[in-house]
Short mmCIF file of C-alpha atoms in Angstrom, two decimals:
data_model
loop_
_atom_site.label_atom_id
_atom_site.label_comp_id
_atom_site.label_asym_id
_atom_site.label_seq_id
_atom_site.Cartn_x
_atom_site.Cartn_y
_atom_site.Cartn_z
CA MET A 144 12.92 -9.83 -29.56
CA PRO A 145 13.79 -10.99 -33.11
CA ASP A 146 13.55 -8.61 -36.07
CA PRO A 147 9.84 -8.62 -37.06
CA ASP A 148 10.80 -8.51 -40.75
CA ASP A 149 12.96 -11.62 -40.46
CA PRO A 150 11.03 -14.55 -42.01
CA LEU A 151 12.38 -16.78 -39.26
CA ALA A 152 11.16 -14.49 -36.46
CA ALA A 153 7.59 -15.79 -36.20
CA PRO A 154 8.62 -19.48 -36.16
CA ALA A 155 11.17 -18.62 -33.46
CA LEU A 156 8.48 -17.08 -31.23
CA LEU A 157 6.20 -20.02 -31.76
CA ALA A 158 9.03 -22.41 -30.92
CA ARG A 159 9.67 -20.49 -27.72
CA ALA A 160 6.01 -20.83 -26.72
CA GLN A 161 6.06 -24.54 -27.45
CA ALA A 162 9.24 -24.90 -25.41
CA GLY A 163 7.47 -23.26 -22.47
CA VAL A 164 4.66 -25.79 -22.75
CA GLU A 165 7.17 -28.62 -23.02
CA LYS A 166 8.76 -27.60 -19.71
CA LEU A 167 5.32 -28.03 -18.11
CA ARG A 168 4.57 -31.34 -19.83
CA GLY A 169 4.61 -33.31 -16.58
CA PHE A 170 2.15 -30.79 -15.11
CA LEU A 171 -0.11 -30.30 -18.13
CA GLU A 172 -0.39 -33.82 -19.51
CA PRO A 173 -2.36 -35.30 -16.58
CA LEU A 174 -4.74 -32.33 -16.64
CA ALA A 175 -5.28 -32.63 -20.39
CA ARG A 176 -5.90 -36.35 -19.93
CA GLN A 177 -8.66 -35.62 -17.38
CA PHE A 178 -10.50 -33.34 -19.83
CA ALA A 179 -9.99 -35.70 -22.75
CA ALA A 180 -11.51 -38.54 -20.71
CA ARG A 181 -14.70 -36.43 -20.51
CA GLY A 182 -14.61 -35.79 -24.25
CA GLU A 183 -13.68 -32.12 -23.70
CA SER A 184 -10.94 -29.98 -25.25
CA LEU A 185 -8.52 -27.89 -23.19
CA TYR A 186 -6.42 -24.90 -24.26
CA LEU A 187 -3.69 -22.85 -22.61
CA VAL A 188 -4.88 -19.37 -23.53
CA GLY A 189 -4.21 -15.65 -23.45
CA GLY A 190 -1.48 -14.10 -21.33
CA PRO A 191 0.46 -17.32 -20.61
CA VAL A 192 0.82 -18.02 -24.36
CA ARG A 193 1.97 -14.45 -24.99
CA ASP A 194 4.35 -14.56 -22.04
CA ALA A 195 5.80 -17.89 -23.16
CA MET A 196 6.68 -16.23 -26.47
CA LEU A 197 8.35 -13.41 -24.55
CA GLY A 198 10.30 -15.88 -22.41
CA ARG A 199 8.50 -14.85 -19.22
CA LEU A 200 5.95 -17.60 -18.55
CA GLY A 201 4.94 -17.29 -14.90
CA SER A 202 3.12 -19.40 -12.34
CA ASP A 203 -0.42 -18.22 -13.20
CA LEU A 204 -1.90 -20.32 -15.99
CA ASP A 205 -5.18 -19.58 -17.77
CA PHE A 206 -7.10 -22.22 -19.72
CA THR A 207 -10.29 -22.32 -21.71
CA THR A 208 -12.33 -25.41 -22.47
CA SER A 209 -15.43 -26.79 -24.13
CA ALA A 210 -16.43 -28.26 -20.75
CA ARG A 211 -19.24 -26.58 -18.85
CA PRO A 212 -18.55 -25.16 -15.37
CA GLY A 213 -19.88 -28.16 -13.45
CA VAL A 214 -17.56 -30.52 -15.29
CA ILE A 215 -14.59 -28.16 -14.74
CA ALA A 216 -15.33 -28.09 -11.01
CA GLU A 217 -15.44 -31.89 -10.84
CA ILE A 218 -12.14 -32.30 -12.70
CA LEU A 219 -10.25 -29.63 -10.77
CA GLY A 220 -11.71 -30.86 -7.49
CA GLN A 221 -10.07 -34.23 -8.11
CA TRP A 222 -6.86 -32.96 -9.74
CA GLY A 223 -6.05 -29.81 -7.77
CA GLU A 224 -4.89 -29.29 -4.20
CA LYS A 225 -7.40 -26.56 -3.32
CA THR A 226 -10.23 -25.39 -5.55
CA TRP A 227 -12.33 -22.18 -5.69
CA ASP A 228 -15.59 -21.86 -7.57
CA THR A 229 -16.42 -18.24 -6.71
CA GLY A 230 -16.44 -17.42 -10.44
CA ILE A 231 -18.45 -20.43 -11.52
CA GLU A 232 -21.46 -18.34 -12.61
CA PHE A 233 -19.11 -16.78 -15.19
CA GLY A 234 -17.79 -20.19 -16.18
CA THR A 235 -14.54 -19.97 -14.19
CA VAL A 236 -13.12 -22.40 -11.62
CA SER A 237 -9.67 -21.99 -10.04
CA THR A 238 -7.25 -24.30 -8.29
CA VAL A 239 -3.64 -24.54 -7.20
CA LYS A 240 -1.25 -27.41 -7.71
CA HIS A 241 2.52 -27.63 -7.15
CA GLY A 242 2.65 -23.85 -6.67
CA GLN A 243 0.91 -23.16 -10.00
CA MET A 244 -2.30 -21.12 -9.98
CA VAL A 245 -4.70 -22.57 -12.54
CA GLU A 246 -7.87 -20.91 -13.83
CA VAL A 247 -10.13 -22.75 -16.26
CA THR A 248 -13.05 -21.05 -18.02
CA THR A 249 -15.70 -22.39 -20.38
CA PHE A 250 -15.61 -20.94 -23.92
CA ARG A 251 -17.33 -17.55 -23.76
CA ALA A 252 -19.60 -15.85 -26.29
CA ASP A 253 -20.79 -12.93 -24.15
CA LEU A 254 -23.11 -10.17 -25.28
CA TYR A 255 -22.81 -6.61 -23.89
CA ASP A 256 -25.54 -4.03 -23.56
CA GLY A 257 -23.25 -1.07 -24.27
CA VAL A 258 -24.46 0.79 -21.16
CA THR A 259 -22.89 -1.06 -18.26
CA ARG A 260 -19.86 -3.29 -18.68
CA ASN A 261 -21.68 -6.31 -17.32
CA PRO A 262 -22.09 -8.93 -20.01
CA GLU A 263 -24.88 -11.40 -20.51
CA VAL A 264 -22.82 -14.48 -19.79
CA THR A 265 -23.15 -16.91 -22.69
CA PHE A 266 -21.04 -20.00 -23.19
CA GLY A 267 -19.52 -20.59 -26.61
CA GLU A 268 -19.04 -23.66 -28.71
CA ASN A 269 -15.51 -23.28 -30.13
CA ILE A 270 -12.12 -21.76 -29.50
CA GLU A 271 -12.26 -19.30 -32.41
CA GLY A 272 -15.44 -17.68 -31.10
CA ASP A 273 -13.86 -17.36 -27.66
CA LEU A 274 -10.61 -15.83 -28.91
CA VAL A 275 -12.15 -13.20 -31.16
CA ARG A 276 -13.99 -11.71 -28.16
CA ARG A 277 -10.83 -11.13 -26.14
CA ASP A 278 -9.33 -7.71 -25.39
CA PHE A 279 -6.22 -7.69 -27.61
CA ALA A 280 -4.94 -9.93 -30.36
CA CYS A 281 -1.73 -10.66 -28.45
CA ASN A 282 -3.97 -12.16 -25.74
CA ALA A 283 -6.13 -14.05 -28.22
CA MET A 284 -3.81 -16.98 -28.94
CA ALA A 285 -4.23 -20.50 -27.60
CA ILE A 286 -2.28 -23.74 -27.46
CA GLU A 287 -4.54 -26.77 -27.64
CA LEU A 288 -3.46 -29.47 -25.20
CA SER A 289 -4.58 -32.38 -27.32
CA LEU A 290 -3.41 -35.97 -26.86
CA VAL A 291 -2.02 -38.35 -29.46
CA ASP A 292 -1.48 -41.95 -28.29
CA ASP A 293 -2.15 -40.66 -24.76
CA ALA A 294 0.78 -38.23 -25.01
CA LEU A 295 0.55 -34.44 -25.10
CA ALA A 296 0.62 -33.08 -28.67
CA PRO A 297 0.15 -29.27 -28.48
CA SER A 298 -1.21 -27.31 -31.45
CA PHE A 299 -1.29 -23.54 -31.94
CA HIS A 300 -4.43 -21.44 -32.64
CA ASP A 301 -4.13 -17.81 -33.71
CA PRO A 302 -7.27 -16.69 -35.61
CA VAL A 303 -6.68 -12.93 -35.23
CA GLY A 304 -2.94 -12.51 -35.82
CA GLY A 305 -1.73 -12.28 -32.24
CA LEU A 306 1.66 -13.78 -33.05
CA ASN A 307 2.40 -10.95 -35.47
CA ASP A 308 1.37 -8.37 -32.86
CA VAL A 309 3.69 -9.91 -30.26
CA LEU A 310 6.47 -9.87 -32.84
CA ARG A 311 5.86 -6.18 -33.51
CA ARG A 312 5.20 -5.41 -29.85
CA ARG A 313 1.83 -3.96 -30.76
CA LEU A 314 -1.52 -3.77 -28.98
CA ASP A 315 -4.47 -4.08 -31.32
CA THR A 316 -7.99 -5.42 -30.84
CA PRO A 317 -9.39 -8.55 -32.54
CA GLN A 318 -12.52 -6.59 -33.50
CA ALA A 319 -12.81 -2.87 -34.26
CA PRO A 320 -11.55 -1.10 -31.12
CA GLU A 321 -14.76 0.92 -30.88
CA VAL A 322 -16.71 -2.32 -30.55
CA SER A 323 -14.27 -3.82 -28.08
CA PHE A 324 -14.14 -0.73 -25.86
CA ARG A 325 -17.88 -0.21 -25.96
CA ASP A 326 -18.30 -3.78 -24.74
CA ASP A 327 -15.89 -3.21 -21.88
CA PRO A 328 -14.31 0.27 -21.42
CA LEU A 329 -11.88 -1.17 -18.87
CA ARG A 330 -9.99 -2.53 -21.90
CA MET A 331 -8.76 1.02 -22.56
CA LEU A 332 -7.15 1.15 -19.15
CA ARG A 333 -5.87 -2.38 -19.68
CA ALA A 334 -4.12 -1.16 -22.84
CA ALA A 335 -2.15 1.32 -20.75
CA ARG A 336 -1.40 -1.44 -18.25
CA PHE A 337 0.07 -3.66 -20.99
CA VAL A 338 2.14 -0.74 -22.27
CA SER A 339 3.63 -0.55 -18.78
CA GLN A 340 4.02 -4.29 -18.23
CA LEU A 341 5.11 -5.43 -21.69
CA GLY A 342 6.63 -2.37 -23.33
CA PHE A 343 4.17 -2.70 -26.23
CA ALA A 344 2.70 0.29 -28.10
CA VAL A 345 -0.94 0.68 -29.08
CA SER A 346 -1.89 0.73 -32.76
CA ASP A 347 -3.05 4.00 -34.31
CA ARG A 348 -6.65 2.86 -34.43
CA VAL A 349 -6.60 1.80 -30.78
CA PHE A 350 -5.12 5.19 -29.79
CA GLU A 351 -7.82 7.07 -31.71
CA ALA A 352 -10.59 4.95 -30.23
CA MET A 353 -9.24 5.52 -26.72
CA ARG A 354 -9.16 9.25 -27.30
CA GLU A 355 -12.68 9.38 -28.74
CA MET A 356 -14.17 7.05 -26.12
CA ALA A 357 -12.29 8.28 -23.03
CA PRO A 358 -15.51 9.31 -21.17
CA GLU A 359 -16.70 5.69 -21.38
CA ILE A 360 -14.23 4.83 -18.61
CA ASN A 361 -16.74 6.39 -16.21
CA ARG A 362 -18.91 3.29 -16.66
CA ILE A 363 -16.30 1.26 -14.77
CA THR A 364 -16.43 0.90 -10.99
CA VAL A 365 -13.74 2.62 -8.96
CA GLU A 366 -12.59 -0.72 -7.56
CA ARG A 367 -11.83 -2.12 -11.01
CA VAL A 368 -10.08 1.09 -12.07
CA GLN A 369 -7.90 0.94 -8.97
CA ALA A 370 -6.99 -2.70 -9.63
CA GLU A 371 -5.84 -1.86 -13.16
CA LEU A 372 -3.93 1.21 -11.97
CA ASP A 373 -2.09 -0.97 -9.47
CA LYS A 374 -1.00 -3.34 -12.22
CA LEU A 375 0.06 -0.41 -14.37
CA MET A 376 2.01 1.25 -11.56
CA LEU A 377 3.78 -2.00 -10.73
CA GLY A 378 4.78 -2.66 -14.34
CA GLN A 379 8.26 -2.32 -15.79
CA ARG A 380 7.60 1.07 -17.44
CA PRO A 381 4.67 2.74 -15.63
CA TRP A 382 5.56 6.20 -16.96
CA GLU A 383 4.77 5.01 -20.51
CA GLY A 384 1.38 3.61 -19.51
CA LEU A 385 0.53 6.84 -17.70
CA ASP A 386 1.65 8.89 -20.68
CA LEU A 387 -0.83 6.98 -22.85
CA LEU A 388 -3.65 7.72 -20.39
CA VAL A 389 -2.82 11.41 -20.47
CA ASP A 390 -2.40 11.62 -24.26
CA THR A 391 -5.77 9.93 -24.85
CA GLY A 392 -7.63 11.99 -22.24
CA ILE A 393 -8.51 9.00 -20.06
CA ALA A 394 -6.45 10.39 -17.18
CA GLU A 395 -8.79 13.41 -17.08
CA HIS A 396 -11.48 11.06 -15.78
CA ILE A 397 -9.53 8.90 -13.32
CA LEU A 398 -6.42 10.92 -12.36
CA PRO A 399 -7.02 14.54 -13.44
CA GLU A 400 -4.19 15.91 -11.30
CA LEU A 401 -1.67 14.34 -13.68
CA PRO A 402 -2.59 16.08 -16.97
CA ALA A 403 -3.00 19.32 -15.00
CA LEU A 404 0.76 19.30 -14.50
CA ARG A 405 1.29 19.82 -18.22
CA LEU A 406 0.31 23.45 -17.76
CA GLU A 407 3.16 24.23 -15.41
CA THR A 408 6.86 24.82 -16.00
CA ASP A 409 9.04 23.85 -13.06
CA GLU A 410 10.98 26.53 -11.21
CA HIS A 411 14.34 25.33 -12.51
CA MET A 412 13.23 25.68 -16.15
CA GLN A 413 15.05 22.41 -16.79
CA HIS A 414 12.05 20.39 -17.94
CA LYS A 415 9.44 21.01 -20.59
CA ASP A 416 6.86 20.96 -17.80
CA VAL A 417 6.22 19.57 -14.34
CA TYR A 418 4.37 16.67 -15.93
CA ARG A 419 7.49 15.44 -17.73
CA HIS A 420 9.53 16.02 -14.60
CA SER A 421 7.10 13.88 -12.59
CA LEU A 422 7.37 10.99 -15.04
CA THR A 423 11.16 11.29 -14.88
CA VAL A 424 11.06 11.13 -11.08
CA LEU A 425 8.84 8.05 -11.30
CA ARG A 426 11.31 6.37 -13.66
CA GLN A 427 14.28 7.24 -11.45
CA ALA A 428 12.46 6.00 -8.36
CA THR A 429 11.90 2.60 -10.00
CA GLU A 430 15.63 2.44 -10.73
CA LEU A 431 16.35 2.85 -7.00
CA GLU A 432 14.08 -0.01 -5.90
CA GLU A 433 15.95 -2.86 -4.27
CA ASP A 434 13.36 -5.54 -3.49
CA GLY A 435 10.97 -5.39 -6.41
CA PRO A 436 8.29 -2.84 -7.33
CA ASP A 437 7.22 -0.55 -4.47
CA LEU A 438 3.67 0.74 -5.04
CA GLU A 439 3.79 3.45 -2.38
CA LEU A 440 7.15 4.82 -3.54
CA ARG A 441 5.91 4.90 -7.13
CA TRP A 442 2.70 6.72 -6.25
CA ALA A 443 4.65 9.25 -4.18
CA ALA A 444 7.09 9.82 -7.04
CA LEU A 445 4.22 10.40 -9.47
CA MET A 446 2.23 12.69 -7.16
CA HIS A 447 5.03 14.57 -5.40
CA ASP A 448 4.52 17.80 -7.38
CA ILE A 449 0.76 17.80 -7.97
CA GLY A 450 0.41 20.78 -5.64
CA LYS A 451 2.37 23.02 -8.01
CA PRO A 452 -0.49 24.24 -10.23
CA ALA A 453 -2.38 25.47 -7.16
CA THR A 454 0.67 27.23 -5.66
CA ARG A 455 2.21 28.73 -8.79
CA ALA A 456 3.22 32.38 -8.38
CA PRO A 457 5.47 34.74 -10.36
CA LYS A 458 8.95 35.28 -8.99
CA GLU A 459 10.51 38.70 -8.79
CA GLY A 460 13.03 39.00 -11.59
CA GLY A 461 11.34 36.31 -13.69
CA GLY A 462 10.34 32.70 -13.35
CA VAL A 463 7.82 31.17 -10.97
CA THR A 464 7.72 29.73 -7.48
CA PHE A 465 5.66 26.96 -5.90
CA HIS A 466 5.91 27.71 -2.19
CA HIS A 467 4.39 25.04 0.08
CA HIS A 468 3.38 22.91 -2.89
CA GLU A 469 4.30 19.86 -0.81
CA VAL A 470 1.64 20.73 1.79
CA VAL A 471 -1.05 21.30 -0.82
CA GLY A 472 0.14 18.28 -2.78
CA ALA A 473 -0.11 15.99 0.23
CA LYS A 474 -3.75 16.99 0.73
CA MET A 475 -4.51 16.51 -2.96
CA THR A 476 -2.79 13.14 -2.97
CA ARG A 477 -4.80 11.86 -0.02
CA LYS A 478 -8.02 13.12 -1.61
CA ARG A 479 -7.32 11.39 -4.92
CA LEU A 480 -6.26 8.09 -3.36
CA ARG A 481 -9.37 8.13 -1.17
CA ALA A 482 -11.48 8.65 -4.29
CA LEU A 483 -9.75 5.63 -5.82
CA LYS A 484 -10.57 3.68 -2.63
CA TYR A 485 -7.03 2.81 -1.66
CA PRO A 486 -6.47 1.37 1.82
CA LYS A 487 -5.99 3.93 4.58
CA HIS A 488 -2.37 2.98 5.23
CA VAL A 489 -1.48 3.52 1.55
CA ILE A 490 -3.23 6.90 1.52
CA GLU A 491 -1.42 8.06 4.65
CA ASP A 492 2.00 6.75 3.63
CA VAL A 493 1.93 8.25 0.14
CA GLY A 494 0.54 11.54 1.45
CA GLN A 495 3.29 11.76 4.08
CA LEU A 496 6.00 11.08 1.52
CA VAL A 497 4.66 13.89 -0.67
CA TYR A 498 4.53 16.17 2.36
CA LEU A 499 8.13 15.41 3.34
CA HIS A 500 9.81 15.37 -0.07
CA MET A 501 10.95 19.01 0.13
CA ARG A 502 12.27 18.86 3.70
CA PHE A 503 15.78 18.03 2.52
CA HIS A 504 15.96 21.14 0.34
CA GLY A 505 15.38 23.38 3.34
CA PHE A 506 18.93 22.81 4.52
CA GLY A 507 22.11 23.93 2.87
CA GLU A 508 25.18 21.78 2.47
CA GLY A 509 26.68 20.88 5.83
CA GLN A 510 23.90 22.52 7.90
CA TRP A 511 22.28 19.38 9.27
CA THR A 512 22.28 19.91 13.04
CA ASP A 513 21.52 17.05 15.43
CA SER A 514 18.09 18.57 15.98
CA ALA A 515 17.34 18.71 12.25
CA VAL A 516 18.44 15.10 11.79
CA ARG A 517 16.23 13.92 14.66
CA ARG A 518 13.21 15.73 13.23
CA TYR A 519 13.81 14.39 9.72
CA VAL A 520 14.05 10.81 10.95
CA THR A 521 11.18 11.12 13.42
CA ASP A 522 8.79 12.71 10.92
CA ALA A 523 9.60 10.06 8.30
CA GLY A 524 9.39 7.15 10.74
CA GLU A 525 9.13 3.83 8.91
CA LEU A 526 8.95 5.72 5.61
CA LEU A 527 12.58 6.89 5.87
CA PRO A 528 14.01 4.35 3.35
CA ARG A 529 11.33 5.35 0.84
CA LEU A 530 11.92 9.04 1.53
CA HIS A 531 15.62 8.57 0.79
CA LYS A 532 14.75 7.11 -2.62
CA LEU A 533 12.09 9.72 -3.39
CA VAL A 534 14.38 12.67 -2.66
CA ARG A 535 17.22 11.18 -4.70
CA ALA A 536 14.83 10.46 -7.59
CA ASP A 537 13.64 14.07 -7.46
CA CYS A 538 17.12 15.35 -8.37
CA THR A 539 16.50 15.65 -12.11
CA THR A 540 18.52 18.73 -13.04
CA ARG A 541 20.44 18.60 -16.32
CA ASN A 542 23.29 20.52 -14.69
CA ALA A 543 25.73 17.68 -13.95
CA ARG A 544 27.63 19.61 -11.28
CA LYS A 545 24.44 20.60 -9.48
CA ALA A 546 23.14 17.02 -9.64
CA GLN A 547 26.38 15.69 -8.17
CA ARG A 548 26.27 18.35 -5.44
CA LEU A 549 22.71 17.41 -4.49
CA GLN A 550 23.60 13.73 -4.33
CA ARG A 551 26.69 14.50 -2.21
CA THR A 552 24.58 16.61 0.12
CA TYR A 553 22.12 13.79 0.55
CA ASP A 554 25.01 11.38 1.10
CA HIS A 555 26.09 13.69 3.90
CA LEU A 556 22.61 13.65 5.42
CA GLU A 557 22.54 9.84 5.43
CA GLU A 558 25.97 9.85 7.04
CA ARG A 559 24.71 12.24 9.73
CA ILE A 560 21.71 9.97 10.34
CA ALA A 561 24.00 6.98 10.74
CA GLU A 562 26.32 8.87 13.10
CA LEU A 563 23.48 10.03 15.34
CA ALA A 564 21.76 6.64 15.20
CA ALA A 565 24.95 5.11 16.61
CA LYS A 566 24.52 7.33 19.67
CA GLU A 567 20.73 7.47 19.97
CA ASP A 568 17.79 5.28 19.06
CA LEU A 569 16.47 7.62 16.36
CA ALA A 570 13.68 5.25 15.44
CA ARG A 571 12.18 5.56 18.91
CA VAL A 572 12.67 9.18 19.95
CA ARG A 573 10.50 9.73 23.03
CA PRO A 574 10.31 12.49 25.66
CA ASP A 575 12.65 12.00 28.59
CA LEU A 576 9.56 11.98 30.85
CA ASP A 577 6.42 10.00 30.11
CA GLY A 578 2.85 11.05 30.85
CA ASN A 579 2.70 9.47 34.31
CA GLU A 580 5.93 11.17 35.37
CA ILE A 581 4.69 14.50 34.03
CA MET A 582 1.45 14.21 36.05
CA SER A 583 3.40 13.29 39.20
CA ILE A 584 5.93 16.12 38.86
CA LEU A 585 3.33 18.82 38.06
CA GLY A 586 0.53 17.42 40.23
CA LEU A 587 -1.83 17.10 37.27
CA SER A 588 -4.78 14.85 36.54
CA PRO A 589 -5.27 13.36 33.05
CA GLY A 590 -6.31 16.06 30.60
CA PRO A 591 -5.17 18.56 27.95
CA ASP A 592 -2.45 20.04 30.15
CA VAL A 593 -0.67 16.67 30.25
CA GLY A 594 -0.75 16.52 26.46
CA ARG A 595 0.70 20.02 26.14
CA ALA A 596 3.45 19.18 28.61
CA TRP A 597 4.23 15.93 26.78
CA ASN A 598 4.51 17.82 23.47
CA PHE A 599 6.90 20.31 25.08
CA MET A 600 9.09 17.47 26.31
CA LYS A 601 9.01 15.82 22.88
CA GLU A 602 10.14 19.06 21.23
CA LEU A 603 12.86 19.44 23.84
CA ARG A 604 14.06 15.90 23.15
CA LEU A 605 14.20 16.56 19.41
CA GLU A 606 16.02 19.83 19.88
CA ARG A 607 18.62 18.87 22.49
CA GLY A 608 18.74 15.11 22.50
CA GLU A 609 18.53 12.91 25.58
CA LEU A 610 18.83 14.84 28.86
CA PRO A 611 19.73 13.68 32.37
CA ARG A 612 16.58 13.18 34.44
CA GLU A 613 17.30 16.09 36.77
CA GLU A 614 17.75 18.46 33.84
CA ALA A 615 14.59 17.18 32.13
CA VAL A 616 12.56 17.71 35.34
CA ALA A 617 13.98 21.22 35.74
CA GLU A 618 13.12 22.14 32.13
CA LEU A 619 9.57 20.81 32.57
CA LYS A 620 9.01 22.84 35.75
CA LYS A 621 10.48 25.96 34.17
CA TRP A 622 8.20 25.61 31.12
CA TRP A 623 5.15 25.02 33.34
CA GLU A 624 5.84 28.11 35.43
CA GLU A 625 6.35 30.29 32.35
CA ASP A 626 3.30 28.85 30.61
CA ASN A 627 1.08 29.44 33.62
CA GLY A 628 2.69 32.58 34.93
#
């Protein structure tokens, strides 16, 4: 980003936005021509304009127009490849063309009742009235796609100073933040999302309004809160967005386990508190991602220590312990993600990662037996690659030698996994005898006894590895005799 105090900085940002539009000229010009033929104006608006200034214009394009919804639907139906009108009652019609997602909305002039967040949908008459009602000034800029001699001639509209906010990487509201957040409290959560996605900081007045109005977030449905949290968690700097939610008190209403960590000092006394440690682990986990943002890994990194407040106990000789915090934390994690209405597979995966994150620390250097390796891999299952990243991210000690030793020890574990995997199919560890064989050998009918016998054989397989059939049969019979003797 250019120096905000440089007089050439603002023109440079504007030029960058115009260059982004120019690259899409072949795409935008025919669309603008369709609206102009109906006597309607068309504007590229909001996030795409901001992102073009930041050099990150994507494939989702938002437009606003003077045209009413029926006209938009007719135009996009002819121009687009596939069109959706599920939002037409709110003035929005969507389409896709050449891989670009396009959403066009009639100018809005909504009124809010201040109780729910559902507006009385009212269509506006001009671009300025539409822009001033948007969430943040940096999202309240538009580029008019006007035509001169049938050629695209873009012009810039910025009635509330959004360009200056982008230049200063600031989040501020077009109206007083109290008015904006009372209209739609979700905007407070959206502020934290933009902090994560864009690296912007909220203005002082926005911060104060968020802190004073934090309870208003309870007016928002859980589904919409979850959707914003997802976007925040998948941003470039989620720890900064979460920090804003905690500092303003909003997290107390939607993720209370997180601010609760501020009360605890971790057992190594290396971090100000477990809260800061958790944000550090989240940051380090994102640095280990290989194929883009991983929502489940990030949630596990954030929540891995939330069981510590409930398990805190004084340690003889000073300090504190948090025995079995991973067990308690896994239960708390599942409960919170259920409350946020996450899908079952996300709840289970994140909970299991939290449950397993301390398993590695139960073994000293060089003490990974074949049995321990099998159990580690089997318990992690498909989550093993994520567990590797989570455990490595959790090594946050400031003691350089200790950090290197922990990483070497985990290197050794991964080497042991690879060595054993070369000999055995660790991803599919099964008892040497299946249920039908167990019933035949012991003369059993289907029932609980078969399940107990199968579990014994599974434990035997984990402990001793694959056995010859004769030995497996002998061990099963011996166990059965002792169990029923």
